[in-house]
Short mmCIF file of N, CA and C in Angstrom, two decimals:
data_model
loop_
_atom_site.label_atom_id
_atom_site.label_comp_id
_atom_site.label_asym_id
_atom_site.label_seq_id
_atom_site.Cartn_x
_atom_site.Cartn_y
_atom_site.Cartn_z
N LYS A 20 0.05 -1.42 -0.47
CA LYS A 20 0.36 0.06 -0.21
C LYS A 20 0.48 0.76 0.04
N LYS A 21 1.67 1.28 0.98
CA LYS A 21 2.73 2.11 0.74
C LYS A 21 3.28 2.50 -0.43
N GLU A 22 3.95 1.47 -0.85
CA GLU A 22 4.60 2.06 -2.24
C GLU A 22 3.85 2.07 -3.45
N GLU A 23 2.33 1.91 -3.46
CA GLU A 23 1.75 2.53 -4.59
C GLU A 23 0.77 4.12 -4.12
N ALA A 24 1.49 4.29 -3.05
CA ALA A 24 0.72 5.63 -2.51
C ALA A 24 1.72 6.24 -3.19
N GLU A 25 3.31 6.30 -2.85
CA GLU A 25 4.52 7.06 -3.59
C GLU A 25 4.09 6.83 -4.80
N ILE A 26 4.07 6.20 -5.18
CA ILE A 26 4.41 6.06 -6.48
C ILE A 26 3.50 6.16 -7.54
N ARG A 27 2.54 6.61 -7.03
CA ARG A 27 0.96 7.47 -7.63
C ARG A 27 0.57 9.18 -6.80
N ASN A 28 1.92 9.10 -5.74
CA ASN A 28 2.34 10.92 -5.39
C ASN A 28 3.40 10.75 -7.11
N GLU A 29 4.08 10.04 -6.69
CA GLU A 29 5.75 10.56 -7.73
C GLU A 29 4.34 11.01 -9.39
N ALA A 30 3.57 10.04 -10.42
CA ALA A 30 2.75 10.23 -11.26
C ALA A 30 2.58 11.30 -11.03
N ASP A 31 1.63 11.82 -9.52
CA ASP A 31 1.04 12.75 -10.13
C ASP A 31 1.89 14.17 -10.13
N ASN A 32 3.20 14.21 -8.80
CA ASN A 32 4.35 15.29 -9.96
C ASN A 32 4.67 15.46 -10.66
N LEU A 33 4.79 14.16 -11.49
CA LEU A 33 5.23 14.20 -12.81
C LEU A 33 4.13 14.36 -13.45
N ILE A 34 3.53 13.90 -13.40
CA ILE A 34 1.89 15.22 -13.86
C ILE A 34 2.20 16.66 -14.10
N TYR A 35 1.87 17.13 -12.90
CA TYR A 35 1.98 18.48 -12.49
C TYR A 35 3.36 19.28 -13.19
N SER A 36 4.46 18.87 -13.26
CA SER A 36 6.02 19.42 -13.15
C SER A 36 5.61 19.56 -14.69
N SER A 37 5.17 18.10 -15.64
CA SER A 37 5.26 17.88 -17.22
C SER A 37 4.03 19.58 -18.16
N ASP A 38 2.97 19.61 -16.86
CA ASP A 38 1.89 20.58 -17.28
C ASP A 38 2.91 22.31 -17.01
N LYS A 39 3.39 22.08 -15.91
CA LYS A 39 4.16 23.44 -16.07
C LYS A 39 5.41 23.76 -16.82
N LEU A 40 5.48 22.75 -17.05
CA LEU A 40 6.35 22.84 -17.87
C LEU A 40 6.13 23.52 -19.33
N ILE A 41 5.58 22.95 -20.14
CA ILE A 41 4.85 23.28 -21.18
C ILE A 41 3.60 24.40 -21.56
N THR A 42 3.67 24.92 -20.21
CA THR A 42 2.33 26.01 -19.86
C THR A 42 2.64 27.10 -19.41
N GLN A 43 4.03 27.01 -18.60
CA GLN A 43 4.53 28.06 -17.68
C GLN A 43 6.18 28.41 -18.07
N ASP A 44 6.63 27.52 -17.63
CA ASP A 44 8.75 27.85 -17.80
C ASP A 44 9.45 27.60 -19.07
N PHE A 45 8.83 27.27 -19.91
CA PHE A 45 9.31 26.94 -20.83
C PHE A 45 8.46 26.61 -21.77
N LYS A 46 7.24 27.34 -22.29
CA LYS A 46 6.44 27.53 -23.55
C LYS A 46 6.57 28.08 -24.94
N ASP A 47 7.67 29.09 -24.53
CA ASP A 47 8.32 30.02 -25.86
C ASP A 47 9.33 29.47 -26.67
N LYS A 48 9.70 27.76 -25.11
CA LYS A 48 11.08 27.25 -25.44
C LYS A 48 11.07 25.84 -26.37
N ILE A 49 9.50 25.58 -26.37
CA ILE A 49 9.09 24.37 -26.66
C ILE A 49 8.63 24.21 -27.85
N LYS A 50 9.16 22.73 -28.71
CA LYS A 50 8.43 23.07 -30.39
C LYS A 50 7.62 22.43 -29.95
N PRO A 51 6.03 22.87 -31.16
CA PRO A 51 4.59 22.45 -30.73
C PRO A 51 4.77 20.24 -30.42
N GLU A 52 5.88 19.88 -31.82
CA GLU A 52 5.78 18.20 -31.39
C GLU A 52 5.66 17.53 -30.33
N GLN A 53 7.32 18.83 -29.69
CA GLN A 53 8.19 18.08 -28.14
C GLN A 53 6.54 18.52 -27.35
N THR A 54 5.91 19.36 -27.07
CA THR A 54 4.93 19.64 -26.57
C THR A 54 3.87 18.44 -26.72
N GLU A 55 3.59 18.04 -28.11
CA GLU A 55 2.59 16.77 -28.21
C GLU A 55 3.12 15.78 -27.96
N LYS A 56 4.68 15.66 -27.93
CA LYS A 56 4.88 14.60 -26.89
C LYS A 56 4.75 14.41 -25.64
N ILE A 57 4.96 15.88 -24.71
CA ILE A 57 4.65 15.50 -23.32
C ILE A 57 3.06 15.63 -23.10
N HIS A 58 3.12 15.89 -24.02
CA HIS A 58 0.52 15.52 -23.94
C HIS A 58 0.46 14.26 -23.68
N LYS A 59 0.89 13.33 -25.13
CA LYS A 59 0.56 12.06 -25.24
C LYS A 59 1.27 11.11 -23.97
N ALA A 60 2.70 12.01 -23.72
CA ALA A 60 2.91 10.71 -21.97
C ALA A 60 1.88 11.45 -21.17
N VAL A 61 2.02 12.46 -20.97
CA VAL A 61 1.14 12.77 -19.92
C VAL A 61 -0.51 11.87 -19.75
N ASN A 62 -1.32 12.08 -20.78
CA ASN A 62 -2.51 11.65 -20.36
C ASN A 62 -2.20 9.88 -20.16
N GLU A 63 -1.22 9.13 -21.53
CA GLU A 63 -1.00 7.61 -20.87
C GLU A 63 -0.80 7.73 -19.52
N LEU A 64 0.25 8.62 -19.01
CA LEU A 64 0.43 8.10 -17.21
C LEU A 64 -1.11 8.08 -16.58
N LYS A 65 -2.05 9.41 -16.71
CA LYS A 65 -3.11 9.21 -16.59
C LYS A 65 -4.22 8.44 -16.36
N ASP A 66 -3.99 7.63 -17.80
CA ASP A 66 -4.78 6.40 -18.02
C ASP A 66 -3.98 5.64 -17.03
N ALA A 67 -3.41 4.97 -16.89
CA ALA A 67 -2.86 4.41 -16.34
C ALA A 67 -2.55 4.62 -14.59
N ILE A 68 -3.14 5.62 -14.62
CA ILE A 68 -4.02 5.72 -12.55
C ILE A 68 -4.64 5.74 -12.72
N ALA A 69 -5.80 5.88 -13.62
CA ALA A 69 -6.86 5.62 -13.74
C ALA A 69 -7.05 4.08 -13.24
N SER A 70 -6.54 2.82 -14.70
CA SER A 70 -6.41 1.93 -14.70
C SER A 70 -6.55 0.56 -13.18
N ASN A 71 -5.39 2.12 -12.25
CA ASN A 71 -4.61 1.23 -10.95
C ASN A 71 -3.95 -0.10 -10.96
N ASN A 72 -3.33 0.05 -11.95
CA ASN A 72 -2.40 -1.47 -12.65
C ASN A 72 -1.02 -0.84 -12.14
N ILE A 73 -0.08 -0.85 -10.45
CA ILE A 73 0.99 -0.50 -10.41
C ILE A 73 2.08 -0.20 -11.53
N ASP A 74 1.61 -1.92 -12.07
CA ASP A 74 3.51 -2.29 -12.84
C ASP A 74 3.56 -1.34 -14.67
N THR A 75 1.80 -0.47 -15.23
CA THR A 75 1.66 0.15 -16.46
C THR A 75 2.16 1.78 -16.01
N ILE A 76 1.54 2.03 -14.08
CA ILE A 76 1.72 3.01 -13.81
C ILE A 76 3.06 3.14 -13.49
N LYS A 77 4.26 2.50 -13.01
CA LYS A 77 6.02 3.02 -13.43
C LYS A 77 6.32 3.07 -14.48
N SER A 78 5.57 2.32 -16.09
CA SER A 78 6.06 2.00 -17.28
C SER A 78 5.94 3.30 -17.12
N LYS A 79 5.20 3.18 -17.14
CA LYS A 79 3.94 5.56 -17.94
C LYS A 79 5.28 6.78 -17.38
N ILE A 80 5.50 6.38 -15.84
CA ILE A 80 6.34 7.51 -15.19
C ILE A 80 8.02 7.17 -15.85
N GLN A 81 8.24 5.90 -16.59
CA GLN A 81 9.53 6.29 -16.61
C GLN A 81 9.66 6.86 -17.85
N GLU A 82 8.87 6.10 -19.00
CA GLU A 82 8.52 6.62 -20.27
C GLU A 82 8.23 8.18 -20.90
N THR A 83 7.42 8.82 -19.28
CA THR A 83 7.16 10.05 -19.02
C THR A 83 8.36 11.40 -18.83
N LYS A 84 9.78 10.89 -17.95
CA LYS A 84 10.69 11.25 -17.88
C LYS A 84 11.67 10.65 -18.45
N THR A 85 11.67 10.09 -19.23
CA THR A 85 12.65 9.85 -20.42
C THR A 85 12.46 10.93 -21.51
N ILE A 86 11.01 11.47 -22.21
CA ILE A 86 10.60 12.22 -23.21
C ILE A 86 10.52 13.86 -22.37
N LEU A 87 10.77 13.90 -20.87
CA LEU A 87 10.70 15.27 -20.53
C LEU A 87 12.13 15.15 -20.64
N ALA A 88 12.90 14.48 -20.14
CA ALA A 88 14.80 14.27 -19.98
C ALA A 88 14.86 15.40 -21.74
N GLU A 89 14.86 14.38 -22.81
CA GLU A 89 14.44 14.73 -23.81
C GLU A 89 14.65 15.91 -24.28
N VAL A 90 13.77 17.02 -23.69
CA VAL A 90 12.74 18.00 -24.05
C VAL A 90 13.84 18.30 -23.50
N SER A 91 14.65 18.11 -22.15
CA SER A 91 14.73 19.78 -20.84
C SER A 91 16.53 19.52 -21.69
N THR A 92 17.13 18.43 -22.13
CA THR A 92 17.99 18.49 -23.05
C THR A 92 18.25 19.39 -24.13
N GLU A 93 17.24 19.33 -24.68
CA GLU A 93 17.16 20.53 -26.29
C GLU A 93 17.68 21.71 -25.38
N ILE A 94 15.92 22.10 -24.20
CA ILE A 94 16.25 23.07 -23.92
C ILE A 94 16.93 24.01 -23.50
N TYR A 95 18.09 23.45 -22.84
CA TYR A 95 18.89 24.02 -22.35
C TYR A 95 19.79 23.82 -23.01
N LYS A 96 20.35 23.44 -23.78
CA LYS A 96 21.32 23.02 -25.22
C LYS A 96 21.01 24.64 -25.97
N ASN A 97 19.68 24.52 -26.14
CA ASN A 97 18.64 25.70 -27.47
C ASN A 97 19.55 26.77 -26.52
N ILE A 98 19.18 26.88 -25.02
CA ILE A 98 19.08 28.35 -24.37
C ILE A 98 21.29 29.00 -24.28
N GLY A 99 21.78 27.22 -23.56
CA GLY A 99 23.51 27.75 -23.67
C GLY A 99 23.86 27.77 -25.51
N GLN A 100 23.80 27.12 -25.96
CA GLN A 100 24.27 28.44 -27.52
C GLN A 100 23.19 29.43 -27.50
N GLN A 101 22.53 29.91 -27.41
CA GLN A 101 21.43 31.04 -27.62
C GLN A 101 22.67 32.57 -27.07
N SER A 102 22.78 31.90 -25.08
CA SER A 102 23.93 32.47 -23.73
C SER A 102 25.28 32.98 -24.97
N GLU A 103 25.64 31.72 -25.12
CA GLU A 103 27.24 31.81 -25.74
C GLU A 103 27.42 32.89 -26.92
N THR A 104 26.27 32.97 -28.10
CA THR A 104 26.35 33.65 -28.61
C THR A 104 25.94 35.47 -28.30
N ALA A 105 25.46 35.78 -27.36
CA ALA A 105 25.11 36.77 -26.67
C ALA A 105 26.30 37.51 -26.33
N THR A 106 26.37 36.29 -25.00
CA THR A 106 27.91 36.48 -24.53
C THR A 106 29.11 36.67 -25.58
N SER A 107 29.01 36.20 -25.96
CA SER A 107 31.02 36.48 -27.28
C SER A 107 30.47 37.75 -27.54
N SER A 108 29.51 38.27 -27.86
CA SER A 108 29.20 39.58 -29.09
C SER A 108 29.36 40.97 -27.57
N SER A 109 28.64 41.04 -26.65
CA SER A 109 28.71 41.28 -26.47
C SER A 109 30.21 41.70 -25.63
N SER A 110 30.96 40.90 -25.54
CA SER A 110 32.65 40.62 -25.06
C SER A 110 32.84 41.06 -25.85
N ASN A 111 33.02 40.62 -26.97
CA ASN A 111 33.45 41.51 -28.35
C ASN A 111 33.90 43.47 -27.95
N THR A 112 32.81 43.07 -28.05
CA THR A 112 32.64 45.04 -28.27
C THR A 112 32.50 45.75 -26.61
N THR A 113 32.36 45.57 -25.72
CA THR A 113 33.17 45.44 -24.18
C THR A 113 34.68 46.29 -24.42
N SER A 114 35.89 44.58 -24.76
CA SER A 114 36.80 44.44 -24.96
C SER A 114 37.45 45.29 -26.29
N GLU A 115 36.80 45.04 -26.87
CA GLU A 115 37.50 46.46 -27.97
C GLU A 115 37.10 48.87 -27.79
N ASP A 116 35.77 48.52 -26.80
CA ASP A 116 35.98 49.81 -26.38
C ASP A 116 36.16 50.08 -25.66
N ASN A 117 37.03 49.48 -25.04
CA ASN A 117 37.84 49.57 -23.37
C ASN A 117 38.86 49.58 -23.67
N THR A 118 39.29 49.17 -24.18
CA THR A 118 41.10 48.90 -24.56
C THR A 118 41.84 50.25 -24.83
N ASP A 119 42.38 50.27 -24.00
CA ASP A 119 43.54 51.12 -23.41
C ASP A 119 44.85 51.07 -24.40
N THR A 120 44.83 51.55 -24.82
CA THR A 120 46.22 51.56 -26.43
C THR A 120 47.42 50.99 -25.42
N ASN A 121 47.98 52.67 -24.28
CA ASN A 121 48.50 53.24 -23.71
C ASN A 121 49.34 52.27 -22.59
N ASN A 122 47.88 51.55 -21.99
CA ASN A 122 48.28 50.81 -20.94
C ASN A 122 48.21 49.26 -21.27
N PRO A 123 49.45 48.65 -21.06
CA PRO A 123 49.71 47.14 -21.32
C PRO A 123 48.09 45.91 -21.12
N ASP A 124 47.85 46.55 -20.18
CA ASP A 124 47.01 45.62 -18.74
C ASP A 124 45.76 45.50 -18.90
N SER A 125 45.67 46.75 -19.64
CA SER A 125 44.08 47.36 -19.52
C SER A 125 43.00 45.70 -20.53
N SER A 126 43.99 45.88 -20.65
CA SER A 126 42.80 44.70 -21.82
C SER A 126 42.43 43.17 -20.96
N SER A 127 43.87 43.16 -20.06
CA SER A 127 43.46 41.81 -19.41
C SER A 127 42.51 42.03 -18.44
N ASN A 128 42.56 43.83 -16.96
CA ASN A 128 41.46 43.83 -16.78
C ASN A 128 40.32 43.85 -17.24
N ASN A 129 39.74 44.48 -18.92
CA ASN A 129 38.53 44.51 -18.95
C ASN A 129 37.94 42.87 -19.03
N ALA A 130 38.69 41.92 -19.10
CA ALA A 130 38.68 40.85 -19.83
C ALA A 130 37.97 39.98 -17.81
N ASN A 131 39.00 40.75 -17.33
CA ASN A 131 38.36 40.38 -15.89
C ASN A 131 37.28 40.52 -15.29
N GLN A 132 36.50 41.68 -15.61
CA GLN A 132 35.65 42.45 -15.58
C GLN A 132 34.55 42.08 -16.16
N THR A 133 34.87 41.52 -17.26
CA THR A 133 33.64 41.22 -18.04
C THR A 133 33.54 39.79 -17.42
N GLU A 134 34.32 38.90 -17.13
CA GLU A 134 34.32 37.58 -16.26
C GLU A 134 33.64 37.24 -15.12
N GLN A 135 34.21 38.87 -13.69
CA GLN A 135 33.36 39.14 -12.79
C GLN A 135 31.59 39.65 -12.82
N GLN A 136 31.81 40.02 -14.31
CA GLN A 136 30.12 41.15 -14.72
C GLN A 136 29.93 39.41 -14.97
N LYS A 137 29.47 38.32 -15.01
CA LYS A 137 28.63 37.23 -15.59
C LYS A 137 29.01 36.81 -14.25
#
């Protein structure tokens, strides 16, 4: 009984976090086909809960976690690429604008300041 309750709680939490992921947290960063995959997995998990079959619920929890992991990895990869692009372009601009040609240490100081600002 206790294990069943824990599994149901895990399933409910997974449903909640999946819904939050696609409706709030990363709504604008998830592709429509990824959203559809998550919806499908969540609906199958809800059906499994309704069936009261613990083995099916466990299986659907794993499937849903796998899909969420794939989507999350892609989201963070895309966010990382966007921030790297933004950081490198702003760093280049800052370094070029602030370099003092009379002071050989100024460019390394600017680089340190840029690192600290991040």
